[in-house]
Tab-separated table of C-alpha atoms in Angstrom:
chain	number	residue	atom	x	y	z
O	180	UNK	CA	0.000	0.000	0.000
O	181	UNK	CA	1.275	3.459	-0.855
O	182	UNK	CA	2.275	5.711	2.021
O	183	UNK	CA	-0.591	8.198	1.578
O	184	UNK	CA	-3.201	5.729	0.349
O	185	UNK	CA	-6.778	6.912	1.072
O	186	UNK	CA	-5.530	10.375	2.105
O	187	UNK	CA	-6.916	13.494	0.435
O	188	UNK	CA	-4.607	16.441	-0.217
O	189	UNK	CA	-5.394	20.014	-1.237
O	190	UNK	CA	-2.523	21.987	-2.791
O	191	UNK	CA	-3.095	25.697	-3.319
O	192	UNK	CA	-1.300	27.233	-6.268
O	193	UNK	CA	-0.856	23.701	-7.547
O	194	UNK	CA	-0.818	24.353	-11.278
O	195	UNK	CA	2.875	25.186	-11.722
O	196	UNK	CA	6.310	25.343	-10.147
O	197	UNK	CA	6.677	24.056	-6.602
O	198	UNK	CA	2.939	23.493	-6.233
O	199	UNK	CA	2.839	21.282	-9.300
O	200	UNK	CA	5.738	19.194	-8.003
O	201	UNK	CA	4.029	18.834	-4.614
O	202	UNK	CA	0.779	17.696	-6.217
O	203	UNK	CA	2.599	15.099	-8.333
O	204	UNK	CA	4.635	13.843	-5.371
O	205	UNK	CA	1.660	13.417	-3.057
O	206	UNK	CA	-0.268	11.662	-5.827
O	207	UNK	CA	2.675	9.319	-6.443
O	208	UNK	CA	2.410	8.289	-2.780
O	209	UNK	CA	-1.262	7.420	-3.181
O	210	UNK	CA	-3.070	10.607	-2.141
O	211	UNK	CA	-6.106	11.906	-3.970
O	212	UNK	CA	-5.151	15.459	-4.914
O	213	UNK	CA	-7.127	18.634	-5.444
O	214	UNK	CA	-5.097	21.019	-7.584
O	215	UNK	CA	-6.145	24.565	-6.775
O	216	UNK	CA	-5.439	27.327	-9.261
O	217	UNK	CA	-6.438	30.970	-9.624
O	218	UNK	CA	-6.132	31.724	-13.357
O	219	UNK	CA	-4.365	29.070	-15.423
O	220	UNK	CA	-6.966	26.350	-15.913
O	221	UNK	CA	-4.985	24.668	-18.690
O	222	UNK	CA	-1.892	24.275	-16.500
O	223	UNK	CA	-3.968	22.889	-13.621
O	224	UNK	CA	-5.664	20.417	-15.940
O	225	UNK	CA	-2.256	19.283	-17.201
O	226	UNK	CA	-1.264	18.416	-13.625
O	227	UNK	CA	-4.520	16.495	-13.155
O	228	UNK	CA	-4.026	14.587	-16.397
O	229	UNK	CA	-0.435	13.721	-15.454
O	230	UNK	CA	-1.640	12.325	-12.130
O	231	UNK	CA	-4.449	10.378	-13.788
O	232	UNK	CA	-2.082	8.993	-16.411
O	233	UNK	CA	-0.035	7.542	-13.554
O	234	UNK	CA	-3.099	5.829	-12.117
O	235	UNK	CA	-3.892	8.459	-9.482
O	236	UNK	CA	-6.991	10.466	-8.663
O	237	UNK	CA	-7.089	14.261	-8.956
O	238	UNK	CA	-9.211	17.191	-9.967
O	239	UNK	CA	-8.666	20.910	-10.443
O	240	UNK	CA	-10.682	23.572	-8.618
O	241	UNK	CA	-10.464	27.287	-9.283
O	242	UNK	CA	-10.378	29.669	-6.312
O	243	UNK	CA	-8.687	32.891	-5.292
O	244	UNK	CA	-7.668	31.757	-1.820
O	245	UNK	CA	-6.846	35.301	-0.703
O	246	UNK	CA	-10.652	35.529	-0.317
O	247	UNK	CA	-11.974	33.635	2.695
O	248	UNK	CA	-15.287	32.956	0.963
O	249	UNK	CA	-13.482	31.339	-1.978
O	250	UNK	CA	-11.118	29.391	0.311
O	251	UNK	CA	-14.109	28.051	2.230
O	252	UNK	CA	-15.839	27.086	-1.019
O	253	UNK	CA	-12.649	25.334	-2.150
O	254	UNK	CA	-12.501	23.226	1.011
O	255	UNK	CA	-16.220	22.423	0.691
O	256	UNK	CA	-15.704	21.339	-2.926
O	257	UNK	CA	-12.843	19.088	-1.783
O	258	UNK	CA	-15.046	17.504	0.881
O	259	UNK	CA	-17.882	17.086	-1.634
O	260	UNK	CA	-15.530	15.368	-4.080
O	261	UNK	CA	-13.677	13.045	-1.718
O	262	UNK	CA	-15.476	13.044	1.625
O	263	UNK	CA	-12.522	14.188	3.717
O	264	UNK	CA	-9.451	16.421	3.802
O	265	UNK	CA	-6.256	15.111	5.359
O	266	UNK	CA	-3.441	17.255	3.958
O	267	UNK	CA	-3.501	20.991	3.269
O	268	UNK	CA	-0.493	22.520	1.524
O	269	UNK	CA	-0.576	26.317	1.561
O	270	UNK	CA	1.627	27.020	-1.434
O	271	UNK	CA	-0.144	29.895	-3.230
O	272	UNK	CA	2.237	32.828	-3.518
O	273	UNK	CA	3.368	35.822	-5.508
O	274	UNK	CA	6.046	38.508	-5.555
O	275	UNK	CA	6.054	42.231	-6.286
O	276	UNK	CA	9.617	43.203	-5.430
O	277	UNK	CA	10.751	46.766	-4.980
O	278	UNK	CA	12.597	49.020	-2.562
O	279	UNK	CA	10.245	50.285	0.139
O	280	UNK	CA	10.653	53.889	-1.037
O	281	UNK	CA	9.275	52.849	-4.432
O	282	UNK	CA	6.824	50.133	-3.416
O	283	UNK	CA	3.144	50.883	-3.890
O	284	UNK	CA	0.643	50.124	-1.160
O	285	UNK	CA	-1.124	47.776	-3.562
O	286	UNK	CA	2.104	45.774	-3.965
O	287	UNK	CA	2.225	45.263	-0.208
O	288	UNK	CA	-1.441	44.297	0.035
O	289	UNK	CA	-1.438	41.838	-2.877
O	290	UNK	CA	1.647	39.972	-1.643
O	291	UNK	CA	0.531	39.782	1.994
O	292	UNK	CA	-2.988	38.706	1.009
O	293	UNK	CA	-1.743	36.065	-1.453
O	294	UNK	CA	1.092	34.662	0.650
O	295	UNK	CA	-0.148	35.001	4.231
O	296	UNK	CA	-3.861	35.697	4.429
O	297	UNK	CA	-4.592	32.869	1.997
O	298	UNK	CA	-2.900	30.371	4.318
O	299	UNK	CA	-4.998	31.585	7.250
O	300	UNK	CA	-8.128	31.437	5.101
O	301	UNK	CA	-7.504	27.863	3.994
O	302	UNK	CA	-6.428	26.684	7.433
O	303	UNK	CA	-9.525	28.208	9.022
O	304	UNK	CA	-11.731	26.467	6.473
O	305	UNK	CA	-9.895	23.138	6.838
O	306	UNK	CA	-9.548	22.790	10.603
O	307	UNK	CA	-13.173	21.863	11.345
O	308	UNK	CA	-13.213	18.725	9.166
O	309	UNK	CA	-9.685	17.876	10.344
O	310	UNK	CA	-10.695	18.271	14.004
O	311	UNK	CA	-13.798	16.165	13.442
O	312	UNK	CA	-11.751	13.306	11.992
O	313	UNK	CA	-8.981	13.915	14.566
O	314	UNK	CA	-6.324	13.900	11.875
O	315	UNK	CA	-4.662	16.513	9.751
O	316	UNK	CA	-1.434	17.670	8.180
O	317	UNK	CA	-0.979	21.353	7.320
O	318	UNK	CA	2.209	22.351	5.493
O	319	UNK	CA	2.930	26.017	4.781
O	320	UNK	CA	5.418	27.011	2.098
O	321	UNK	CA	7.443	29.880	3.520
O	322	UNK	CA	10.891	31.008	2.293
O	323	UNK	CA	14.418	31.680	3.446
O	324	UNK	CA	13.420	35.329	2.880
O	325	UNK	CA	11.041	34.896	5.797
O	326	UNK	CA	13.902	33.658	7.968
O	327	UNK	CA	16.651	36.093	7.020
O	328	UNK	CA	14.894	38.925	5.183
O	329	UNK	CA	15.814	40.157	1.733
O	330	UNK	CA	16.372	43.698	0.530
O	331	UNK	CA	13.810	44.827	-2.003
O	332	UNK	CA	11.335	42.267	-0.663
O	333	UNK	CA	9.848	43.889	2.425
O	334	UNK	CA	6.381	42.680	1.415
O	335	UNK	CA	7.480	39.147	0.506
O	336	UNK	CA	9.808	38.719	3.496
O	337	UNK	CA	7.148	39.973	5.911
O	338	UNK	CA	4.484	37.681	4.448
O	339	UNK	CA	6.757	34.652	4.625
O	340	UNK	CA	7.901	35.492	8.159
O	341	UNK	CA	4.234	35.782	9.064
O	342	UNK	CA	3.693	32.265	7.736
O	343	UNK	CA	6.291	31.007	10.205
O	344	UNK	CA	4.433	32.661	13.088
O	345	UNK	CA	1.162	31.244	11.819
O	346	UNK	CA	2.711	27.780	11.588
O	347	UNK	CA	3.905	27.822	15.208
O	348	UNK	CA	0.670	29.300	16.579
O	349	UNK	CA	-1.511	26.753	14.797
O	350	UNK	CA	0.787	23.897	15.838
O	351	UNK	CA	0.168	24.813	19.483
O	352	UNK	CA	-3.541	25.347	18.917
O	353	UNK	CA	-4.272	22.150	16.971
O	354	UNK	CA	-1.826	19.590	18.350
O	355	UNK	CA	-4.372	18.174	20.799
O	356	UNK	CA	-6.550	17.141	17.848
O	357	UNK	CA	-3.752	15.200	16.132
O	358	UNK	CA	-3.232	17.954	13.545
O	359	UNK	CA	0.384	18.817	12.803
O	360	UNK	CA	1.408	22.136	11.279
O	361	UNK	CA	4.854	22.602	9.756
O	362	UNK	CA	6.576	24.776	7.180
O	363	UNK	CA	9.065	24.285	4.375
O	364	UNK	CA	11.390	27.202	3.612
O	365	UNK	CA	12.741	26.914	0.066
O	366	UNK	CA	15.947	28.579	-0.971
O	367	UNK	CA	16.325	29.726	-4.556
O	368	UNK	CA	14.334	27.522	-6.915
O	369	UNK	CA	14.195	28.442	-10.626
O	370	UNK	CA	10.469	28.708	-11.423
O	371	UNK	CA	8.195	31.150	-13.243
O	372	UNK	CA	8.021	33.124	-9.987
O	373	UNK	CA	11.800	33.702	-9.964
O	374	UNK	CA	12.350	33.940	-13.727
O	375	UNK	CA	12.398	37.751	-13.725
O	376	UNK	CA	15.253	38.065	-11.222
O	377	UNK	CA	18.388	39.671	-12.691
O	378	UNK	CA	21.250	37.362	-13.581
O	379	UNK	CA	23.660	39.053	-11.155
O	380	UNK	CA	21.296	38.319	-8.269
O	381	UNK	CA	20.989	34.683	-9.318
O	382	UNK	CA	24.793	34.427	-9.442
O	383	UNK	CA	25.067	35.947	-5.971
O	384	UNK	CA	22.536	33.485	-4.572
O	385	UNK	CA	24.406	30.571	-6.081
O	386	UNK	CA	27.630	31.859	-4.535
O	387	UNK	CA	25.922	31.938	-1.116
O	388	UNK	CA	24.730	28.330	-1.424
O	389	UNK	CA	27.265	25.843	0.027
O	390	UNK	CA	25.932	22.931	-2.030
O	391	UNK	CA	26.704	24.908	-5.162
O	392	UNK	CA	23.420	24.390	-6.997
O	393	UNK	CA	19.929	25.796	-7.023
O	394	UNK	CA	17.088	23.796	-5.571
O	395	UNK	CA	14.466	22.028	-7.629
O	396	UNK	CA	10.723	21.952	-7.171
O	397	UNK	CA	11.100	18.235	-6.497
O	398	UNK	CA	13.461	18.954	-3.579
O	399	UNK	CA	10.690	21.007	-1.979
O	400	UNK	CA	8.041	18.397	-2.743
O	401	UNK	CA	10.084	15.712	-0.988
O	402	UNK	CA	10.168	17.806	2.190
O	403	UNK	CA	6.415	18.403	2.020
O	404	UNK	CA	5.832	14.682	1.546
O	405	UNK	CA	7.770	13.981	4.749
O	406	UNK	CA	5.650	16.393	6.769
O	407	UNK	CA	2.493	14.911	5.231
O	408	UNK	CA	3.477	11.360	6.105
O	409	UNK	CA	3.026	9.317	9.261
O	410	UNK	CA	6.809	9.318	9.604
O	411	UNK	CA	6.436	12.937	10.755
O	412	UNK	CA	3.583	12.211	13.184
O	413	UNK	CA	5.635	13.553	16.132
O	414	UNK	CA	6.881	16.652	14.288
O	415	UNK	CA	4.937	19.900	14.544
O	416	UNK	CA	5.646	23.624	14.670
O	417	UNK	CA	8.862	23.185	12.722
O	418	UNK	CA	10.414	25.062	9.813
O	419	UNK	CA	12.598	22.987	7.503
O	420	UNK	CA	14.942	25.016	5.306
O	421	UNK	CA	15.497	23.297	1.970
O	422	UNK	CA	18.041	25.736	0.627
O	423	UNK	CA	21.377	24.002	0.060
O	424	UNK	CA	22.718	25.697	3.189
O	425	UNK	CA	22.052	29.261	2.031
O	426	UNK	CA	20.600	30.357	5.381
O	427	UNK	CA	21.761	28.625	8.550
O	428	UNK	CA	19.880	29.703	11.656
């Protein structure tokens, strides 16, 4: 039997990049996966078809999870489709980098709402069914920027640091109901989200990484799979940096 057989996983922002890799990994371990997306239906459907081609079960559900009403509807649709929700991966995220002197208020609001509020929205919607079944795994995708900060990313760094605080608070709040809450902090991973970064910044990041390579989406998915598994049943409130040694706290 596969490790996550009969488990149901919801991955926000699951249509591309790290989210896509997480969805595929959890499905490969036997989970039924809901691939959430905001805009790119074709990309989300490609993930679903890839999972189905491998013999797994999946469907794609559109929702802007920065809205609590839409996050709640997304969780309800998951429960309607599969009858339960075991694993929630809060991966939805965006960037709008700029120096604070030049950053628009909208750029702050969009990033904080997408990266931080969405995780709270989805967790709030998911905890009742998880508490009822006395089982749950919540994994938040933070960032090394949330641990160490990054110039030109005051909005992103603050949102990802907030995710770490949310992770620890929820771990304390939900542990008595057998719900674990952990976070994965990726280092630099080449995805669509990071494609616009200047080459000199990419070179600097590589220089700061002791392992001498950038991470892959699959590296992050492997860490999420650990937190989602029964092997991590006694691990909660933790932040695992998957960054090649870039940030050592």
